Coordinates of C-alpha atoms in Angstrom, one line a residue:
Chain A
M1 CA -7.1 -39.6 -11.4
A2 CA -10.7 -38.6 -11.4
L3 CA -11.6 -42.1 -12.5
Y4 CA -9.5 -43.5 -9.6
V5 CA -11.3 -41.3 -7.1
A6 CA -14.7 -42.2 -8.5
R7 CA -13.9 -45.9 -8.3
R8 CA -12.7 -45.6 -4.7
L9 CA -15.8 -43.6 -3.7
L10 CA -18.0 -46.3 -5.3
M11 CA -16.1 -49.0 -3.4
L12 CA -16.8 -47.0 -0.2
I13 CA -20.6 -47.7 -0.4
P14 CA -20.5 -51.4 0.4
T15 CA -18.2 -50.7 3.3
L16 CA -20.5 -48.0 4.7
V17 CA -23.5 -50.3 4.3
G18 CA -21.6 -53.1 6.0
M19 CA -20.6 -50.8 8.9
S20 CA -24.1 -49.5 9.5
L21 CA -25.5 -53.1 9.3
L22 CA -22.9 -54.2 11.8
I23 CA -23.7 -51.4 14.3
F24 CA -27.4 -52.0 13.9
L25 CA -27.2 -55.7 14.4
M26 CA -24.8 -55.4 17.3
L27 CA -27.4 -53.5 19.3
R28 CA -30.3 -55.7 18.2
L29 CA -28.7 -59.0 18.8
L30 CA -27.7 -58.0 22.3
P31 CA -28.7 -60.5 25.0
G32 CA -31.9 -59.4 26.7
D33 CA -34.8 -57.3 25.6
I34 CA -33.8 -53.7 24.8
V35 CA -37.0 -52.4 26.2
D36 CA -36.3 -54.1 29.6
I37 CA -33.0 -52.4 29.6
L38 CA -34.4 -49.0 28.7
A39 CA -37.4 -49.1 31.0
G40 CA -35.2 -50.5 33.8
P41 CA -36.1 -53.0 36.4
D42 CA -38.7 -50.7 37.8
P43 CA -41.8 -52.8 38.6
Q44 CA -44.0 -49.7 38.2
T45 CA -43.4 -49.7 34.5
T46 CA -46.5 -51.6 33.4
S47 CA -46.5 -54.0 30.5
A48 CA -48.7 -51.4 28.7
A49 CA -46.0 -48.8 29.1
R50 CA -43.5 -51.3 27.8
D51 CA -45.6 -52.0 24.8
Q52 CA -46.0 -48.3 24.2
L53 CA -42.2 -47.8 24.3
R54 CA -41.8 -50.7 22.0
E55 CA -44.3 -49.3 19.5
A56 CA -42.7 -45.8 19.7
M57 CA -39.3 -47.2 19.0
G58 CA -40.6 -49.1 16.0
L59 CA -39.4 -52.4 17.6
N60 CA -42.5 -54.2 16.4
E61 CA -41.5 -53.9 12.8
P62 CA -39.4 -56.7 11.1
L63 CA -35.7 -56.2 11.4
P64 CA -35.0 -55.2 7.8
V65 CA -37.7 -52.5 8.1
Q66 CA -36.2 -51.3 11.3
Y67 CA -32.8 -51.1 9.7
L68 CA -34.0 -49.1 6.7
Q69 CA -36.0 -46.7 9.0
W70 CA -32.9 -46.2 11.1
L71 CA -30.6 -45.7 8.1
G72 CA -33.1 -43.2 6.6
A73 CA -33.2 -41.2 9.8
L74 CA -29.4 -41.1 9.9
L75 CA -29.0 -40.1 6.3
T76 CA -31.5 -37.2 6.8
G77 CA -29.3 -36.0 9.6
D78 CA -31.8 -36.8 12.4
P79 CA -30.9 -39.9 14.3
G80 CA -33.4 -39.2 17.0
D81 CA -33.1 -37.9 20.6
S82 CA -30.8 -39.0 23.3
L83 CA -32.7 -41.4 25.6
R84 CA -31.0 -39.9 28.6
S85 CA -31.2 -36.2 28.1
G86 CA -33.8 -35.9 25.4
I87 CA -31.4 -33.6 23.4
P88 CA -31.3 -34.4 19.7
V89 CA -28.4 -36.7 19.0
A90 CA -27.4 -34.5 16.0
E91 CA -27.0 -31.5 18.3
L92 CA -24.9 -33.5 20.9
L93 CA -22.6 -34.7 18.2
A94 CA -22.3 -31.3 16.5
N95 CA -21.1 -29.9 19.8
S96 CA -18.6 -32.6 20.6
L97 CA -17.1 -33.3 17.2
P98 CA -15.0 -30.1 16.9
I99 CA -13.2 -31.0 20.2
T100 CA -12.2 -34.4 19.0
V101 CA -11.2 -33.2 15.5
Q102 CA -9.1 -30.4 17.0
L103 CA -7.4 -32.8 19.4
A104 CA -6.6 -35.3 16.6
F105 CA -5.2 -32.7 14.3
M106 CA -3.2 -30.9 16.9
A107 CA -1.7 -34.3 18.1
T108 CA -0.8 -35.2 14.5
L109 CA 0.8 -31.9 14.0
I110 CA 2.9 -32.1 17.1
A111 CA 3.9 -35.7 16.4
T112 CA 4.9 -35.0 12.8
V113 CA 7.0 -31.9 13.5
V114 CA 9.1 -33.8 16.0
A115 CA 9.1 -37.3 14.5
I116 CA 10.0 -36.8 10.9
P117 CA 13.3 -34.8 11.5
L118 CA 14.2 -37.4 14.1
G119 CA 13.5 -40.3 11.8
I120 CA 15.7 -38.7 9.0
V121 CA 18.6 -38.0 11.4
S122 CA 18.3 -41.5 12.8
A123 CA 18.5 -43.1 9.3
V124 CA 21.2 -40.8 7.9
R125 CA 23.4 -41.4 11.0
R126 CA 22.6 -45.1 11.1
D127 CA 24.2 -47.2 13.9
T128 CA 25.6 -44.1 15.7
G129 CA 24.8 -43.4 19.3
L130 CA 22.2 -40.9 18.2
D131 CA 20.4 -43.6 16.1
F132 CA 20.4 -46.0 19.0
L133 CA 18.9 -43.4 21.3
A134 CA 16.3 -42.5 18.8
R135 CA 15.4 -46.2 18.3
I136 CA 15.1 -46.9 22.1
G137 CA 13.2 -43.6 22.5
G138 CA 10.8 -44.8 19.7
L139 CA 10.2 -48.1 21.4
I140 CA 9.6 -46.3 24.8
G141 CA 7.2 -43.9 23.1
L142 CA 5.3 -46.9 21.7
S143 CA 5.0 -48.4 25.1
L144 CA 3.8 -45.3 27.0
P145 CA 0.1 -45.5 27.8
N146 CA -1.4 -42.2 26.7
F147 CA -3.8 -42.3 29.6
W148 CA -0.9 -42.5 32.0
L149 CA 0.9 -39.6 30.3
A150 CA -2.3 -37.5 30.4
T151 CA -2.8 -38.3 34.1
L152 CA 0.7 -37.4 34.9
A153 CA 0.5 -34.2 32.9
L154 CA -2.5 -33.2 34.9
L155 CA -0.9 -34.1 38.1
V156 CA 2.3 -32.1 37.4
T157 CA 0.5 -29.0 36.3
S158 CA -1.8 -29.0 39.2
K159 CA 1.0 -29.7 41.7
V160 CA 3.6 -27.4 40.3
F161 CA 1.6 -24.6 38.8
G162 CA -1.6 -25.0 40.8
W163 CA -3.4 -24.9 37.4
V164 CA -5.6 -27.3 35.5
P165 CA -7.0 -26.7 32.1
S166 CA -10.7 -25.8 31.9
T167 CA -13.1 -28.6 31.1
R168 CA -15.4 -26.2 29.3
Y169 CA -14.4 -26.2 25.7
I170 CA -13.1 -22.8 24.6
S171 CA -13.7 -22.4 20.9
P172 CA -10.6 -21.2 19.0
F173 CA -12.8 -18.6 17.3
D174 CA -13.7 -17.0 20.6
D175 CA -10.3 -17.1 22.3
L176 CA -7.4 -18.7 20.4
S177 CA -4.8 -18.5 23.1
G178 CA -7.2 -19.8 25.7
N179 CA -8.1 -22.7 23.4
L180 CA -4.5 -23.6 22.7
L181 CA -3.6 -23.4 26.4
Q182 CA -6.5 -25.8 27.1
M183 CA -5.7 -28.2 24.3
I184 CA -1.9 -28.4 24.3
L185 CA -1.6 -30.9 27.2
P186 CA -4.2 -33.4 26.0
A187 CA -2.9 -33.1 22.4
T188 CA 0.7 -33.7 23.5
A189 CA -0.3 -36.7 25.6
L190 CA -2.1 -38.1 22.5
A191 CA 0.8 -37.2 20.3
V192 CA 3.6 -39.3 22.0
Q193 CA 2.6 -42.7 20.6
L194 CA 2.1 -41.4 17.1
M195 CA 5.4 -39.6 17.3
A196 CA 7.1 -42.9 18.0
I197 CA 5.2 -44.6 15.1
E198 CA 6.1 -41.9 12.7
M199 CA 9.7 -41.7 13.7
R200 CA 10.2 -45.5 13.3
M201 CA 8.4 -45.4 9.9
T202 CA 10.5 -42.5 8.6
R203 CA 13.7 -44.2 9.7
T204 CA 12.8 -47.5 8.0
T205 CA 11.6 -46.0 4.7
M206 CA 14.6 -43.6 4.7
L207 CA 17.0 -46.5 5.1
E208 CA 15.2 -48.4 2.3
V209 CA 15.4 -45.5 -0.1
L210 CA 19.0 -44.7 0.8
N211 CA 19.9 -48.2 -0.4
Q212 CA 18.4 -47.7 -3.8
D213 CA 20.4 -47.5 -7.0
Y214 CA 19.4 -44.0 -7.9
I215 CA 20.8 -42.7 -4.6
R216 CA 24.1 -44.3 -5.5
T217 CA 23.9 -42.6 -8.9
A218 CA 23.2 -39.3 -7.3
R219 CA 26.2 -39.7 -5.0
A220 CA 28.3 -40.9 -7.9
K221 CA 27.7 -37.8 -9.9
G222 CA 29.1 -35.9 -7.0
L223 CA 26.0 -34.3 -5.4
R224 CA 26.5 -33.1 -1.9
N225 CA 25.2 -35.4 0.9
R226 CA 22.6 -32.8 2.0
L227 CA 21.2 -32.6 -1.5
V228 CA 21.0 -36.3 -1.9
V229 CA 19.2 -36.8 1.4
Y230 CA 16.7 -34.0 1.1
R231 CA 16.1 -33.7 -2.7
H232 CA 16.4 -37.3 -3.8
A233 CA 15.8 -39.6 -0.8
L234 CA 13.3 -37.7 1.4
R235 CA 10.7 -37.2 -1.2
N236 CA 10.3 -40.9 -1.9
A237 CA 10.8 -41.9 1.7
L238 CA 8.0 -39.7 2.9
I239 CA 5.3 -41.2 0.7
P240 CA 4.6 -44.3 2.9
V241 CA 5.0 -42.1 6.0
I242 CA 2.1 -39.9 4.8
T243 CA -0.1 -43.0 4.6
V244 CA 0.8 -43.9 8.2
V245 CA 0.2 -40.3 9.4
G246 CA -3.2 -40.2 7.7
F247 CA -4.3 -43.6 9.0
Q248 CA -3.2 -42.7 12.5
L249 CA -5.0 -39.4 12.3
G250 CA -8.2 -41.3 11.8
A251 CA -7.3 -43.7 14.7
L252 CA -6.8 -40.7 17.0
L253 CA -10.4 -39.9 16.6
G254 CA -11.0 -43.0 18.7
T255 CA -8.0 -42.9 21.0
S256 CA -8.8 -39.3 22.0
A257 CA -11.7 -40.7 24.0
I258 CA -9.4 -41.6 26.8
V259 CA -7.7 -38.2 26.9
E260 CA -11.1 -36.5 26.7
V261 CA -12.2 -38.4 29.7
I262 CA -9.1 -37.5 31.7
F263 CA -9.3 -33.8 30.8
G264 CA -13.0 -33.7 31.2
L265 CA -13.4 -32.5 27.6
N266 CA -16.8 -33.2 26.0
G267 CA -15.6 -34.7 22.8
V268 CA -17.2 -37.5 20.7
G269 CA -15.3 -40.2 22.4
N270 CA -16.4 -39.0 25.8
T271 CA -19.9 -38.7 24.6
L272 CA -19.8 -42.2 23.2
L273 CA -18.5 -43.6 26.5
Q274 CA -21.2 -41.8 28.6
A275 CA -23.8 -43.1 26.1
I276 CA -22.5 -46.6 26.6
F277 CA -22.7 -46.4 30.4
N278 CA -26.2 -44.9 30.2
R279 CA -27.3 -47.5 27.6
D280 CA -28.3 -44.5 25.4
Y281 CA -28.5 -46.6 22.3
P282 CA -29.5 -44.0 19.6
L283 CA -26.5 -42.0 20.7
V284 CA -24.2 -45.0 20.8
Q285 CA -25.2 -46.0 17.2
A286 CA -25.0 -42.5 15.8
A287 CA -21.7 -41.6 17.5
T288 CA -20.0 -44.9 16.4
L289 CA -21.3 -44.7 12.8
Y290 CA -20.2 -41.0 12.4
L291 CA -16.8 -41.6 13.9
A292 CA -16.3 -44.7 11.7
T293 CA -17.5 -42.7 8.6
I294 CA -15.0 -39.9 9.2
F295 CA -12.3 -42.6 9.8
V296 CA -13.1 -44.2 6.5
L297 CA -13.2 -40.9 4.6
I298 CA -9.8 -39.9 6.0
N299 CA -8.4 -43.2 4.9
L300 CA -9.8 -42.7 1.5
A301 CA -8.3 -39.2 1.3
V302 CA -5.0 -40.7 2.3
D303 CA -5.2 -43.4 -0.4
V304 CA -6.0 -40.8 -3.0
L305 CA -3.1 -38.6 -1.9
Y306 CA -0.9 -41.7 -2.0
A307 CA -1.9 -42.5 -5.6
Y308 CA -1.3 -38.9 -6.5
L309 CA 2.2 -38.9 -5.0
D310 CA 3.1 -42.3 -6.3
P311 CA 1.6 -42.9 -9.7
R312 CA 2.6 -46.6 -9.6
I313 CA -0.3 -47.2 -7.1
K314 CA -3.1 -46.4 -9.5
Q315 CA -2.2 -49.2 -11.9
A316 CA -2.3 -51.8 -9.2
Chain B
M1 CA 41.7 -75.5 -5.5
T2 CA 44.0 -76.1 -2.6
T3 CA 43.5 -72.6 -1.4
S4 CA 39.7 -72.9 -1.3
T5 CA 39.9 -76.1 0.7
V6 CA 42.2 -74.5 3.2
T7 CA 39.9 -71.5 3.6
A8 CA 36.9 -73.8 4.1
V9 CA 38.7 -75.7 6.8
T10 CA 39.8 -72.6 8.6
L11 CA 36.3 -71.1 8.5
D12 CA 34.9 -74.3 9.8
T13 CA 37.2 -74.6 12.8
A14 CA 36.6 -70.9 13.6
G15 CA 32.9 -71.7 13.6
V16 CA 33.2 -74.7 15.9
R17 CA 36.1 -73.8 18.2
G18 CA 35.7 -70.0 18.0
R19 CA 32.8 -70.1 20.4
P20 CA 31.6 -72.7 22.9
W21 CA 28.6 -74.9 22.0
W22 CA 26.3 -73.1 24.5
S23 CA 26.9 -69.6 23.2
I24 CA 24.2 -67.7 21.3
P25 CA 24.5 -67.9 17.5
P26 CA 25.5 -64.5 16.0
R27 CA 22.1 -63.8 14.4
W28 CA 20.4 -64.3 17.8
R29 CA 22.7 -61.7 19.4
N30 CA 20.4 -58.8 19.5
P31 CA 20.7 -56.6 22.6
I32 CA 17.2 -55.0 22.3
G33 CA 15.6 -58.3 21.7
I34 CA 17.4 -59.9 24.7
A35 CA 16.5 -57.0 26.9
G36 CA 12.9 -57.6 25.9
L37 CA 13.1 -61.3 26.5
V38 CA 14.5 -60.6 30.0
I39 CA 11.6 -58.2 30.9
V40 CA 9.0 -60.6 29.5
V41 CA 10.4 -63.6 31.4
L42 CA 10.7 -61.6 34.6
T43 CA 7.0 -60.6 34.2
I44 CA 6.0 -64.2 33.7
V45 CA 7.9 -65.2 36.8
V46 CA 6.3 -62.4 38.8
A47 CA 2.8 -63.5 37.5
I48 CA 3.4 -67.2 38.4
F49 CA 4.9 -66.6 41.8
A50 CA 2.7 -63.6 42.7
P51 CA 1.6 -65.1 46.0
V52 CA 5.2 -65.7 47.0
I53 CA 6.5 -62.3 45.9
A54 CA 3.7 -60.1 47.2
P55 CA 4.3 -59.2 50.8
Y56 CA 0.5 -58.8 51.5
D57 CA -2.8 -60.1 50.4
P58 CA -3.7 -57.8 47.5
D59 CA -7.2 -57.4 48.8
A60 CA -6.4 -57.0 52.5
Q61 CA -7.3 -53.6 53.8
D62 CA -5.2 -53.7 56.9
N63 CA -2.7 -51.0 56.2
T64 CA -3.1 -47.3 56.8
R65 CA -4.7 -45.6 53.8
L66 CA -2.9 -43.5 51.1
L67 CA 0.6 -44.1 52.5
S68 CA 3.7 -43.0 50.6
P69 CA 6.3 -45.6 49.7
S70 CA 8.2 -47.0 52.7
A71 CA 10.1 -50.1 53.7
A72 CA 6.8 -51.8 54.8
N73 CA 4.8 -50.7 51.7
L74 CA 7.3 -50.4 48.9
M75 CA 4.9 -48.5 46.6
G76 CA 2.6 -47.1 49.3
T77 CA -1.0 -48.0 49.9
D78 CA -4.2 -47.1 48.2
E79 CA -7.5 -45.5 49.3
L80 CA -8.6 -48.7 51.1
G81 CA -5.3 -49.3 52.7
R82 CA -4.3 -52.1 50.3
D83 CA -0.6 -52.5 49.5
T84 CA 0.1 -51.1 46.1
F85 CA 3.1 -53.3 45.4
S86 CA 1.2 -56.5 46.2
R87 CA -1.6 -55.3 43.9
I88 CA 0.8 -54.5 41.1
V89 CA 2.4 -58.0 41.4
F90 CA -1.0 -59.7 41.2
G91 CA -1.9 -57.2 38.4
A92 CA 0.8 -58.9 36.2
R93 CA -1.4 -62.0 36.1
V94 CA -4.3 -60.0 34.7
S95 CA -2.2 -58.2 32.1
L96 CA -0.5 -61.3 30.8
Q97 CA -3.7 -63.3 30.9
V98 CA -5.6 -60.7 28.9
G99 CA -2.7 -60.2 26.5
V100 CA -2.3 -63.9 25.7
I101 CA -6.0 -64.8 25.5
S102 CA -7.1 -61.8 23.4
V103 CA -4.2 -62.4 21.0
L104 CA -5.2 -66.1 20.8
I105 CA -8.8 -65.1 20.0
A106 CA -7.5 -62.7 17.3
L107 CA -5.2 -65.4 16.0
V108 CA -7.9 -68.1 15.8
I109 CA -10.5 -65.9 14.2
G110 CA -7.8 -64.3 11.9
A111 CA -6.3 -67.7 10.9
T112 CA -9.7 -69.2 10.2
L113 CA -10.7 -66.2 8.0
G114 CA -7.3 -65.8 6.4
I115 CA -6.6 -69.4 5.6
T116 CA -10.1 -70.0 4.3
A117 CA -10.0 -66.9 2.1
G118 CA -6.5 -67.5 0.8
Y119 CA -6.9 -71.3 0.3
V120 CA -10.5 -71.4 -1.1
G121 CA -10.2 -68.1 -3.0
G122 CA -12.9 -66.9 -5.4
T123 CA -16.2 -65.6 -4.0
M124 CA -15.4 -66.9 -0.5
D125 CA -12.2 -64.8 -0.6
S126 CA -13.8 -61.6 -1.6
L127 CA -16.7 -62.1 0.8
L128 CA -14.5 -62.7 3.8
M129 CA -12.2 -59.9 2.9
R130 CA -15.1 -57.4 2.5
F131 CA -16.1 -58.5 6.0
T132 CA -12.7 -57.8 7.5
D133 CA -12.6 -54.5 5.6
V134 CA -15.8 -53.5 7.5
L135 CA -14.3 -54.4 10.8
F136 CA -11.1 -52.5 9.8
A137 CA -13.3 -49.5 9.0
F138 CA -13.8 -48.7 12.7
P139 CA -11.2 -46.9 14.7
G140 CA -9.8 -49.7 17.0
L141 CA -10.5 -48.3 20.4
V142 CA -14.1 -47.2 19.4
L143 CA -14.9 -50.7 18.3
A144 CA -13.4 -52.2 21.5
I145 CA -15.3 -49.7 23.7
V146 CA -18.6 -50.4 21.9
I147 CA -18.2 -54.2 21.9
S148 CA -17.1 -54.5 25.5
G149 CA -19.6 -51.9 26.6
L150 CA -22.5 -53.7 24.9
L151 CA -21.5 -57.1 26.2
G152 CA -21.2 -55.7 29.7
A153 CA -18.1 -54.5 31.5
S154 CA -16.0 -57.4 32.5
R155 CA -12.5 -58.8 31.8
T156 CA -13.8 -61.7 29.7
N157 CA -15.7 -59.3 27.5
A158 CA -12.8 -57.0 27.2
M159 CA -10.7 -59.9 26.0
I160 CA -13.4 -60.8 23.4
A161 CA -13.6 -57.2 22.3
I162 CA -9.8 -56.9 21.9
G163 CA -9.6 -60.2 20.1
I164 CA -12.3 -59.2 17.6
V165 CA -10.7 -55.8 17.0
Y166 CA -7.3 -57.4 16.2
A167 CA -8.7 -60.3 14.2
P168 CA -8.9 -58.5 10.8
A169 CA -5.2 -57.5 10.9
F170 CA -4.3 -61.2 11.5
A171 CA -6.7 -62.3 8.8
R172 CA -5.1 -60.0 6.2
V173 CA -1.5 -61.0 7.0
I174 CA -2.4 -64.7 7.1
R175 CA -4.3 -64.5 3.8
G176 CA -1.4 -62.7 2.2
S177 CA 1.1 -65.2 3.4
V178 CA -1.1 -68.1 2.3
L179 CA -1.4 -66.6 -1.1
S180 CA 2.3 -66.2 -1.5
V181 CA 3.2 -69.6 -0.1
M182 CA 0.6 -71.3 -2.3
S183 CA 2.5 -70.2 -5.4
E184 CA 5.7 -71.7 -4.2
P185 CA 7.0 -74.8 -6.0
Y186 CA 7.1 -76.9 -2.8
V187 CA 3.4 -76.5 -2.3
E188 CA 2.9 -77.6 -5.8
S189 CA 5.1 -80.6 -5.2
G190 CA 3.0 -81.3 -2.1
R191 CA -0.1 -81.4 -4.3
V192 CA 1.7 -83.6 -6.8
I193 CA 2.4 -86.2 -4.2
G194 CA -1.2 -86.2 -3.3
A195 CA -1.6 -83.9 -0.2
T196 CA -5.0 -82.4 0.0
G197 CA -7.0 -79.9 2.1
P198 CA -6.1 -80.1 5.8
R199 CA -2.9 -81.9 5.2
L200 CA -1.6 -79.3 2.8
V201 CA -2.6 -76.5 5.2
Q202 CA -1.0 -78.2 8.1
Q203 CA 2.2 -79.6 6.6
Y204 CA 3.0 -77.0 3.9
L205 CA 1.2 -73.7 4.7
L206 CA 1.3 -73.3 8.4
P207 CA 5.0 -73.9 9.0
N208 CA 5.9 -71.4 6.3
I209 CA 3.7 -68.6 7.6
L210 CA 4.8 -69.1 11.2
A211 CA 7.7 -66.6 11.3
P212 CA 5.7 -63.5 10.4
L213 CA 2.9 -64.7 12.7
I214 CA 5.2 -65.0 15.7
V215 CA 6.5 -61.5 15.2
M216 CA 3.0 -60.1 14.7
A217 CA 1.6 -62.0 17.8
T218 CA 4.4 -60.5 20.0
V219 CA 3.8 -57.0 18.8
Y220 CA 0.0 -57.4 19.2
L221 CA 0.5 -58.8 22.7
S222 CA 1.9 -55.5 23.8
S223 CA -1.0 -53.6 22.1
A224 CA -3.5 -56.0 23.8
I225 CA -2.0 -55.3 27.2
L226 CA -2.2 -51.6 26.5
S227 CA -5.8 -51.9 25.3
E228 CA -6.9 -53.9 28.3
A229 CA -5.3 -51.3 30.6
A230 CA -7.1 -48.6 28.6
L231 CA -10.5 -50.4 28.8
S232 CA -10.1 -51.0 32.5
F233 CA -9.1 -47.4 33.0
L234 CA -12.3 -46.4 31.3
G235 CA -14.2 -48.8 33.6
L236 CA -15.0 -51.3 30.8
G237 CA -12.4 -54.0 31.5
T238 CA -11.4 -55.7 34.7
Q239 CA -13.7 -54.7 37.5
P240 CA -12.7 -53.7 41.0
P241 CA -11.7 -55.1 43.5
E242 CA -9.6 -57.3 41.2
P243 CA -6.2 -55.7 40.8
S244 CA -5.6 -54.5 37.2
W245 CA -3.1 -51.8 36.3
G246 CA -5.5 -49.8 34.2
G247 CA -8.2 -50.0 36.9
M248 CA -5.7 -48.9 39.6
L249 CA -4.7 -45.9 37.5
N250 CA -8.4 -45.0 37.1
L251 CA -8.9 -45.0 40.9
A252 CA -5.7 -43.1 41.4
R253 CA -7.1 -40.1 39.5
T254 CA -9.5 -39.4 42.4
Y255 CA -6.7 -39.4 45.0
M256 CA -3.7 -38.3 43.1
E257 CA -3.7 -34.8 44.7
I258 CA -3.1 -36.4 48.1
S259 CA -1.2 -39.5 46.9
P260 CA 0.5 -39.1 43.6
W261 CA 2.2 -42.4 44.1
M262 CA -1.0 -44.2 43.3
A263 CA -0.9 -42.8 39.8
I264 CA 2.8 -43.4 39.1
F265 CA 3.4 -47.1 39.8
P266 CA 0.6 -48.8 37.9
G267 CA 1.5 -46.7 34.8
L268 CA 5.1 -47.6 35.2
A269 CA 4.2 -51.3 35.4
I270 CA 2.2 -51.1 32.2
M271 CA 5.0 -49.2 30.4
I272 CA 7.7 -51.7 31.4
V273 CA 5.8 -54.8 30.4
V274 CA 4.6 -53.3 27.1
L275 CA 8.2 -52.1 26.4
G276 CA 9.4 -55.6 27.1
F277 CA 7.1 -57.1 24.4
N278 CA 7.9 -54.3 22.0
F279 CA 11.7 -54.9 22.5
L280 CA 11.1 -58.6 22.0
G281 CA 9.0 -58.1 18.9
D282 CA 11.6 -55.7 17.4
G283 CA 14.4 -58.2 18.1
L284 CA 12.4 -61.2 16.8
R285 CA 11.7 -59.2 13.6
D286 CA 15.4 -58.6 13.1
V287 CA 16.2 -62.3 13.7
L288 CA 13.2 -63.9 11.9
D289 CA 12.8 -61.7 8.9
P290 CA 15.4 -62.7 6.4
R291 CA 14.8 -59.6 4.3
L292 CA 15.9 -57.3 7.0
R293 CA 18.8 -59.4 8.1
E294 CA 20.6 -59.0 4.8
R295 CA 20.8 -55.3 5.1

């Protein structure tokens, strides 16, 4: 197991290098001179000032040197200051990351609690009215745009209750109930699509497992249905579901951007978006790379968990 | 012997006379898939005949502003007095166009990468697959936001961004199918009779990986439409005044206290069309995937 984890960690290095290279090149190969974009079309910015900016940003160095300098700065945890606000990028990200992470975890929790029991029932009572409803519901859930749900949720609470969640993030360590009250709507809006994905996946794998020979054996030796389903089938059926949940948890780090914008929460996604609109490149690069790194690490953790739960994987 | 002949004949007549020649074969009778097909076809019809169906010019600001739905304005009007129904009808064009083109972009990039990797193999294979791994290592929406934001907010760039984001998924599936098809005896027999390179790919590989590709493309069409709506909602896709459902929803947020209708109809439109493609994809999977059919 330790060997497997070590090997997977080693394999992560080329991926991370590739990712950072891609992000770096995407911004450098952009049409137009980055200095022109940063200095703006203001004619008062003299060419001397432009040269100064160019020098200060290290843009006169050859590309490989620039890349290494940038990577070095990122690794030491100091990716520079925001071009717009002058606040260190590290500080901006440290403030916004907890919001996004909390949203992603809460949404995953809400989705899983609802989806897995529904998926099991749908598979066990296959082809009944209940199963049909669950399947249709799953497809509808897949098709609901989360930004629409979030907008409607906000509309309903403000119209009906005359209340909107605060946009200033309340830390759960300061005020847990205030924090939950603030996050429950955005997390639920984010959860619906995931709920549909998990439900469909649970149903499919459950059906597959219920068709296996060892389930027939379990039934043949006279075990009660409940025991067959929960003790024998569910354990194996849930393994692929765990992978999907983990992968989707990572994806939520990105999708939450939309919900953050709607609820005015200052998460990483929202920060990234503002940075893109402001052409605040150091912030764009750092936010993208950090989000992608977390995403990759979560996926790795899921793979390791998968190998732990299903020993057949390790040999492959 | 006699019995079996009789049975065969009986079965045959049942097959021929039991249902008229124009009826749908049993395996294509899939209520969810057909519902999806109906929605998709209706959307295409709406998009093609938009100028005929829409009662007003989608950009004409000659109605009173922020009206509720009425006989004159079926879905009300927006903040500039434009007819929401007409804008939704024209928005179908944007959604379908973006969906189809971005999936085509993903398909072309993915097929090029996947077929090259699977067919050539070796170093080329691992090199290309590492590259797709890197693209895969970004959360989808983040990559789409960054690419379309850096290229500049426009519908074309949104389509490129979505195409690039979905390409690795296509590349992987296509490579996998190519690898499995390549080991089939009929490909080997193709080689034996002298088919090489392009001909082998065209005549032997492509037809046999088509079924999973069709299902995948349908499902990704729905995701692409959702992604375009999301990007436009964030201000990174289709730009106003062009009517796109995501963009309309974005504008609606400012006015929804006064006119909630503005926030309801564009979202409903997105949901119905995406649902149509999801239903269709689900149905196609049941019909085209022989492994699932047996069960």
